[in-house]
mmCIF file of C-alpha atoms in Angstrom:
data_model
loop_
_atom_site.group_PDB
_atom_site.id
_atom_site.type_symbol
_atom_site.label_atom_id
_atom_site.label_comp_id
_atom_site.label_asym_id
_atom_site.label_seq_id
_atom_site.Cartn_x
_atom_site.Cartn_y
_atom_site.Cartn_z
ATOM 1 C CA MET A 1 71.214 90.054 125.256
ATOM 2 C CA VAL A 2 73.203 92.132 122.764
ATOM 3 C CA GLU A 3 76.881 92.477 123.550
ATOM 4 C CA SER A 4 78.150 96.048 123.307
ATOM 5 C CA GLN A 5 80.818 96.962 120.805
ATOM 6 C CA PRO A 6 84.251 97.618 122.384
ATOM 7 C CA TYR A 7 85.507 101.173 122.119
ATOM 8 C CA VAL A 8 88.692 101.144 120.030
ATOM 9 C CA GLU A 9 90.569 104.432 119.789
ATOM 10 C CA ARG A 10 93.608 103.558 117.709
ATOM 11 C CA ALA A 11 95.073 100.615 115.843
ATOM 12 C CA LEU A 12 98.703 100.241 114.763
ATOM 13 C CA PHE A 13 99.711 97.602 112.234
ATOM 14 C CA ILE A 14 103.371 96.854 111.482
ATOM 15 C CA VAL A 15 103.435 95.341 107.991
ATOM 16 C CA GLY A 16 106.405 93.438 106.650
ATOM 17 C CA GLU A 17 107.392 90.274 104.882
ATOM 18 C CA PRO A 18 108.162 87.140 106.946
ATOM 19 C CA ASP A 19 111.301 87.566 109.080
ATOM 20 C CA SER A 20 111.483 91.315 108.465
ATOM 21 C CA GLY A 21 111.500 92.192 112.180
ATOM 22 C CA LYS A 22 107.848 93.108 112.738
ATOM 23 C CA SER A 23 107.733 91.818 116.315
ATOM 24 C CA SER A 24 111.110 93.368 117.152
ATOM 25 C CA GLN A 25 109.790 96.691 115.908
ATOM 26 C CA LEU A 26 106.703 96.345 118.139
ATOM 27 C CA ARG A 27 108.849 95.400 121.125
ATOM 28 C CA SER A 28 110.829 98.586 120.656
ATOM 29 C CA MET A 29 107.758 100.509 121.900
ATOM 30 C CA PHE A 30 108.902 99.562 125.389
ATOM 31 C CA ARG A 31 111.560 102.249 125.129
ATOM 32 C CA ASP A 32 108.661 104.496 126.197
ATOM 33 C CA TRP A 33 108.436 104.532 129.998
ATOM 34 C CA ARG A 34 104.620 104.541 129.930
ATOM 35 C CA PHE A 35 104.735 100.814 129.184
ATOM 36 C CA GLY A 36 106.156 100.148 132.655
ATOM 37 C CA THR A 37 109.573 98.714 131.802
ATOM 38 C CA GLU A 38 111.678 101.781 132.635
ATOM 39 C CA GLY A 39 112.506 102.171 128.957
ATOM 40 C CA LYS A 40 113.944 98.670 128.682
ATOM 41 C CA ILE A 41 112.793 96.324 125.950
ATOM 42 C CA PRO A 42 111.691 93.001 127.493
ATOM 43 C CA GLY A 43 113.934 90.108 126.571
ATOM 44 C CA ALA A 44 111.430 87.387 127.414
ATOM 45 C CA ARG A 45 109.991 85.567 124.431
ATOM 46 C CA LYS A 46 106.425 85.892 125.714
ATOM 47 C CA ILE A 47 105.300 89.222 127.129
ATOM 48 C CA GLN A 48 101.984 90.309 128.546
ATOM 49 C CA GLU A 49 99.293 91.387 126.090
ATOM 50 C CA ARG A 50 97.646 94.319 127.902
ATOM 51 C CA TYR A 51 99.337 97.515 128.980
ATOM 52 C CA TRP A 52 97.379 100.169 130.843
ATOM 53 C CA LEU A 53 98.013 103.764 129.809
ATOM 54 C CA SER A 54 95.496 105.161 132.320
ATOM 55 C CA ASP A 55 92.700 103.862 134.552
ATOM 56 C CA THR A 56 90.426 103.236 131.559
ATOM 57 C CA ARG A 57 92.757 103.212 128.534
ATOM 58 C CA ALA A 58 94.764 100.153 127.486
ATOM 59 C CA VAL A 59 96.798 98.792 124.600
ATOM 60 C CA TYR A 60 96.330 95.195 123.507
ATOM 61 C CA LEU A 61 99.722 94.299 122.088
ATOM 62 C CA ARG A 62 99.658 91.261 119.868
ATOM 63 C CA MET A 63 103.153 90.075 119.026
ATOM 64 C CA THR A 64 102.448 87.449 116.351
ATOM 65 C CA SER A 65 100.870 87.889 112.943
ATOM 66 C CA PRO A 66 97.676 85.905 112.322
ATOM 67 C CA HIS A 67 99.504 84.481 109.296
ATOM 68 C CA GLU A 68 101.952 82.770 111.658
ATOM 69 C CA TYR A 69 99.159 81.371 113.867
ATOM 70 C CA TYR A 70 97.331 79.932 110.841
ATOM 71 C CA GLU A 71 94.279 81.984 111.844
ATOM 72 C CA SER A 72 91.409 82.783 109.535
ATOM 73 C CA LEU A 73 90.149 86.349 109.369
ATOM 74 C CA ASP A 74 87.186 85.523 111.611
ATOM 75 C CA GLU A 75 89.443 83.779 114.135
ATOM 76 C CA PHE A 76 91.749 86.817 114.232
ATOM 77 C CA LEU A 77 88.880 89.274 114.717
ATOM 78 C CA ASP A 78 87.064 87.119 117.305
ATOM 79 C CA LYS A 79 90.261 86.522 119.279
ATOM 80 C CA THR A 80 90.948 90.265 119.254
ATOM 81 C CA ALA A 81 87.391 91.104 120.351
ATOM 82 C CA ALA A 82 87.720 88.681 123.263
ATOM 83 C CA LYS A 83 90.705 90.673 124.566
ATOM 84 C CA PHE A 84 88.757 93.951 124.719
ATOM 85 C CA THR A 85 86.897 94.241 128.024
ATOM 86 C CA ALA A 86 83.790 96.392 128.353
ATOM 87 C CA GLY A 87 83.994 99.893 129.764
ATOM 88 C CA ASN A 88 87.544 100.613 128.626
ATOM 89 C CA ARG A 89 89.116 102.574 125.808
ATOM 90 C CA TRP A 90 91.116 100.115 123.762
ATOM 91 C CA ASN A 91 94.102 100.533 121.504
ATOM 92 C CA PHE A 92 95.654 97.796 119.429
ATOM 93 C CA ALA A 93 99.040 96.966 117.913
ATOM 94 C CA SER A 94 99.866 93.956 115.756
ATOM 95 C CA PRO A 95 102.278 92.720 113.107
ATOM 96 C CA LEU A 96 100.906 91.633 109.728
ATOM 97 C CA GLN A 97 102.341 90.113 106.609
ATOM 98 C CA PRO A 98 101.467 92.058 103.445
ATOM 99 C CA TYR A 99 100.151 89.171 101.356
ATOM 100 C CA ALA A 100 97.734 86.305 101.822
ATOM 101 C CA ALA A 101 99.248 83.246 103.442
ATOM 102 C CA ARG A 102 97.876 80.126 105.028
ATOM 103 C CA LYS A 103 94.301 80.888 106.142
ATOM 104 C CA ILE A 104 94.269 84.709 106.035
ATOM 105 C CA GLY A 105 94.186 87.290 103.248
ATOM 106 C CA ASN A 106 96.239 90.325 102.297
ATOM 107 C CA ALA A 107 96.963 92.982 104.903
ATOM 108 C CA ASP A 108 94.560 95.455 103.299
ATOM 109 C CA GLU A 109 91.733 92.906 103.614
ATOM 110 C CA VAL A 110 92.620 92.141 107.244
ATOM 111 C CA ILE A 111 92.916 95.793 108.238
ATOM 112 C CA GLY A 112 89.764 96.680 106.289
ATOM 113 C CA ALA A 113 87.821 93.994 108.182
ATOM 114 C CA PHE A 114 89.318 95.185 111.483
ATOM 115 C CA VAL A 115 88.213 98.758 110.731
ATOM 116 C CA LYS A 116 84.725 97.619 109.721
ATOM 117 C CA ARG A 117 84.264 95.545 112.886
ATOM 118 C CA PHE A 118 85.861 97.781 115.537
ATOM 119 C CA ARG A 119 85.574 101.277 113.978
ATOM 120 C CA PRO A 120 88.786 102.727 115.482
ATOM 121 C CA GLU A 121 89.146 106.501 115.471
ATOM 122 C CA ARG A 122 92.577 106.290 113.844
ATOM 123 C CA VAL A 123 94.593 103.596 112.121
ATOM 124 C CA ARG A 124 98.307 103.764 111.411
ATOM 125 C CA ILE A 125 99.930 101.275 109.054
ATOM 126 C CA VAL A 126 103.716 101.104 109.117
ATOM 127 C CA ILE A 127 105.387 99.328 106.221
ATOM 128 C CA LEU A 128 108.879 98.164 107.088
ATOM 129 C CA ASP A 129 111.788 99.067 104.832
ATOM 130 C CA PRO A 130 114.402 98.146 103.483
ATOM 131 C CA ARG A 131 112.553 95.050 102.245
ATOM 132 C CA TRP A 132 110.599 97.241 99.833
ATOM 133 C CA SER A 133 113.425 99.355 98.425
ATOM 134 C CA GLU A 134 114.931 96.908 95.956
ATOM 135 C CA GLY A 135 114.321 97.732 92.291
ATOM 136 C CA SER A 136 111.369 99.135 90.376
ATOM 137 C CA ARG A 137 109.346 95.914 90.596
ATOM 138 C CA LYS A 138 109.397 96.180 94.371
ATOM 139 C CA ARG A 139 108.476 99.876 94.193
ATOM 140 C CA SER A 140 105.428 99.067 92.059
ATOM 141 C CA GLU A 141 104.406 96.348 94.553
ATOM 142 C CA LEU A 142 104.802 98.860 97.349
ATOM 143 C CA GLN A 143 102.645 101.410 95.537
ATOM 144 C CA LYS A 144 99.920 98.797 95.009
ATOM 145 C CA LEU A 145 100.075 97.887 98.698
ATOM 146 C CA VAL A 146 99.829 101.532 99.774
ATOM 147 C CA ASP A 147 96.937 102.123 97.354
ATOM 148 C CA GLY A 148 95.078 99.197 98.940
ATOM 149 C CA PHE A 149 95.609 100.663 102.410
ATOM 150 C CA ARG A 150 94.440 104.117 101.297
ATOM 151 C CA LYS A 151 91.117 102.629 100.156
ATOM 152 C CA ILE A 152 90.304 101.385 103.674
ATOM 153 C CA GLY A 153 89.185 104.779 104.935
ATOM 154 C CA LYS A 154 89.933 108.412 105.689
ATOM 155 C CA ASN A 155 91.180 107.617 109.189
ATOM 156 C CA VAL A 156 94.039 105.459 107.851
ATOM 157 C CA GLU A 157 97.614 106.767 107.853
ATOM 158 C CA VAL A 158 100.336 104.940 105.943
ATOM 159 C CA LEU A 159 104.056 105.359 106.457
ATOM 160 C CA ILE A 160 107.219 103.561 105.500
ATOM 161 C CA CYS A 161 109.777 103.146 108.247
ATOM 162 C CA ASP A 162 113.490 102.327 108.182
ATOM 163 C CA ALA A 163 113.672 99.023 110.021
ATOM 164 C CA ARG A 164 117.387 98.304 109.781
ATOM 165 C CA THR A 165 117.682 98.656 113.543
ATOM 166 C CA LYS A 166 115.551 96.782 116.090
ATOM 167 C CA THR A 167 115.110 99.727 118.442
ATOM 168 C CA GLY A 168 115.274 102.871 116.329
ATOM 169 C CA ASN A 169 111.537 103.362 115.840
ATOM 170 C CA GLY A 170 109.996 102.384 119.149
ATOM 171 C CA LEU A 171 109.154 105.883 120.283
ATOM 172 C CA ILE A 172 107.498 106.628 116.927
ATOM 173 C CA TYR A 173 105.176 103.673 117.495
ATOM 174 C CA ALA A 174 104.592 104.444 121.186
ATOM 175 C CA ASP A 175 103.803 108.093 120.456
ATOM 176 C CA PHE A 176 100.789 106.951 118.443
ATOM 177 C CA PHE A 177 99.285 105.916 121.797
ATOM 178 C CA ASP A 178 100.128 109.184 123.588
ATOM 179 C CA PHE A 179 96.901 110.976 124.492
ATOM 180 C CA THR A 180 98.387 113.863 126.500
#
């Protein structure tokens, strides 16, 4: 029996160096009331992974980068696929580190493999600043990173976001999953 491919509408990746606040940025999405927390960001260390936006549309919110879990690319993709149940429209949000570490490659490789496997309609990659704003060497690294993301496909959007505050961008991220 052939297992059907999950339907993935959108994927959001928050990309930043270790300890740059990727998970805090993702948590700030809870400022949006649609996530069921009355606009309050959960303080618990572990939060649920699935949030229903409608009867058939959900967001799988992964709070830890596969780099931190020592996952390989295949482990990351298989674990993600296991979270998507049949018959639903899935959306996805996850933090990623920009460069290869431990058992997984660069963010452009990870996102490229995600796009190839799940074929989301849209992909948004958010690079956290101010980590990238220091000196021309950092700017050239940033440009190389963005160029790698642009090669993934036409449905990929790349933006750089001011991440000096933990809660300032949550509605920007949540709005990506607004289908009204």
